[in-house]
Coordinates of C-alpha atoms and ligand atoms in Angstrom, one line a residue:
M1 CA 173.4 -24.0 97.1
K2 CA 175.8 -27.0 97.0
D3 CA 173.0 -29.1 97.4
L4 CA 171.8 -27.8 94.0
Y5 CA 175.0 -28.5 92.6
K6 CA 174.7 -32.5 93.9
I7 CA 171.5 -32.8 92.8
A8 CA 172.3 -31.5 89.6
K9 CA 175.9 -33.9 89.4
G10 CA 173.5 -36.6 90.5
V11 CA 171.6 -36.6 87.1
L12 CA 174.4 -35.9 84.8
P13 CA 174.0 -39.3 83.9
N14 CA 170.9 -39.5 82.3
S15 CA 171.7 -36.9 80.2
Y16 CA 170.7 -38.2 76.4
S17 CA 173.5 -36.8 74.7
Q18 CA 174.9 -39.4 72.5
Y19 CA 175.3 -36.9 69.5
S20 CA 177.6 -33.9 70.9
N21 CA 178.8 -35.9 74.3
F22 CA 177.9 -32.9 76.0
K23 CA 176.4 -33.7 79.6
V24 CA 174.4 -31.0 81.1
A25 CA 171.5 -31.1 84.1
A26 CA 170.5 -28.6 85.9
A27 CA 168.5 -28.3 89.2
L28 CA 165.8 -26.0 89.8
R29 CA 164.1 -24.5 93.1
L30 CA 161.0 -23.8 93.8
K31 CA 160.2 -21.5 96.7
N32 CA 158.3 -24.7 98.8
G33 CA 161.5 -26.2 98.7
E34 CA 161.3 -28.8 96.0
I35 CA 164.0 -29.6 93.6
I36 CA 163.0 -29.8 90.1
T37 CA 165.8 -31.5 87.8
G38 CA 166.5 -31.3 83.8
V39 CA 168.7 -32.8 81.8
N40 CA 169.8 -32.2 77.8
V41 CA 168.1 -34.4 75.1
E42 CA 169.1 -35.3 72.1
N43 CA 167.5 -36.1 69.0
A44 CA 169.1 -37.5 65.6
S45 CA 167.6 -34.6 64.0
F46 CA 169.7 -32.0 65.9
G47 CA 167.5 -29.0 65.9
L48 CA 164.9 -30.7 67.8
T49 CA 167.3 -31.3 70.8
N50 CA 166.0 -29.9 74.5
C51 CA 168.8 -28.1 76.7
A52 CA 169.0 -29.1 80.8
E53 CA 167.4 -25.6 81.4
R54 CA 164.1 -25.8 79.2
S55 CA 164.0 -29.5 80.1
A56 CA 164.1 -28.6 84.5
L57 CA 161.5 -25.5 83.2
F58 CA 159.0 -27.2 81.5
T59 CA 158.9 -30.2 84.0
A60 CA 158.5 -27.6 86.8
Y61 CA 155.5 -26.0 84.6
S62 CA 154.1 -29.5 83.3
Q63 CA 153.5 -29.9 87.4
G64 CA 151.5 -26.5 87.5
Y65 CA 154.3 -24.8 89.1
R66 CA 154.5 -21.2 87.7
K67 CA 157.1 -18.0 87.5
E68 CA 156.1 -16.9 90.8
D69 CA 156.8 -20.3 92.3
I70 CA 160.8 -20.5 91.5
D71 CA 163.6 -19.3 93.5
E72 CA 166.7 -20.3 91.3
I73 CA 168.6 -22.8 89.0
L74 CA 172.1 -24.5 88.8
I75 CA 173.4 -26.0 85.6
T76 CA 176.5 -27.9 85.5
T77 CA 178.5 -29.9 83.0
E78 CA 181.6 -32.3 83.2
Q79 CA 183.5 -29.4 82.2
E80 CA 186.2 -27.4 84.2
D81 CA 185.1 -24.1 82.6
F82 CA 182.4 -22.7 82.8
I83 CA 179.4 -22.7 80.8
S84 CA 176.6 -20.3 80.8
P85 CA 173.1 -20.9 79.4
C86 CA 172.5 -21.1 75.4
G87 CA 170.4 -18.2 73.7
A88 CA 167.3 -20.0 74.0
C89 CA 167.3 -21.2 77.2
R90 CA 167.8 -17.2 78.1
Q91 CA 164.7 -16.5 76.0
V92 CA 163.0 -19.3 77.7
M93 CA 164.3 -18.6 81.3
R94 CA 163.4 -14.8 81.0
E95 CA 159.7 -15.6 80.3
L96 CA 159.3 -18.4 82.8
M97 CA 161.4 -17.7 85.7
P98 CA 161.3 -14.0 87.9
D99 CA 163.7 -11.7 87.3
D100 CA 165.7 -11.5 89.4
A101 CA 166.1 -15.0 89.8
K102 CA 169.8 -16.2 90.5
V103 CA 171.2 -18.3 87.7
H104 CA 174.2 -20.3 89.3
F105 CA 176.4 -21.6 86.4
S106 CA 178.7 -24.9 88.0
T107 CA 182.0 -26.2 86.7
V108 CA 182.6 -29.9 87.4
N109 CA 183.9 -29.3 90.7
G110 CA 181.6 -27.7 92.2
E111 CA 183.0 -23.9 92.1
T112 CA 180.3 -21.7 91.0
K113 CA 179.2 -18.5 89.4
T114 CA 176.0 -16.6 89.7
V115 CA 174.4 -14.0 87.7
L116 CA 170.8 -12.7 87.6
N117 CA 168.4 -14.1 85.2
K118 CA 167.8 -10.4 83.9
D119 CA 171.4 -9.8 83.2
L120 CA 171.5 -12.7 81.2
L121 CA 169.6 -11.4 78.9
P122 CA 169.3 -7.5 78.1
F123 CA 166.5 -5.6 75.9
A124 CA 164.9 -8.7 75.8
F125 CA 161.8 -9.8 74.0
T126 CA 159.0 -10.7 76.4
E127 CA 155.3 -11.2 76.7
K128 CA 155.3 -7.7 78.1
D129 CA 155.3 -6.7 74.6
L130 CA 153.1 -8.4 72.4
Ligands
THU1 N1 173.1 -27.6 76.1 C1 172.4 -27.4 77.4 O1 171.6 -28.7 77.7 N2 172.1 -26.0 78.0 C2 172.9 -25.0 77.4 O2 172.3 -25.0 77.9 C3 173.8 -25.0 76.3 C4 174.3 -26.4 75.5 C5 173.2 -28.9 75.4 C6 172.9 -29.1 73.9 C7 173.3 -29.6 73.2 O3 173.1 -31.4 74.1 C8 174.6 -30.0 73.7 O4 174.6 -29.2 75.2 C9 175.3 -29.6 73.2 O5 175.3 -28.3 72.4

């Protein structure tokens, strides 16, 4: 998991976050070993901001990967506290990643906390409900 942290930290400067000055990066590991990164990308129209987790997942899906190809994701920031994914990202992760995929939150120093994707959003509304 140290490799995921280092890779996420490496792309943190790519965060486009001039409005919040809150940089977030995510590193997504696929089962084939490939690692796909994402950062938060903000907009002057604030509501159009895309979080780091969703950037990484949308990139993976844009490349043709799907839920079953995904192993785990790590999210890091410049904060000393653990930052966990926002509600919108939990909803998207729930649909686009396996229920049992590991979600790691890391502090700026590389300490990590790990939860299962399904535990981040109990009683989720999912594609199975449609
Ligand atoms: N942000 C993320 O990238 N991921 C999250 O799960 C929480 C929030 C971003 C969105 C915005 O650019 C900044 O952090 C402050 O909310």
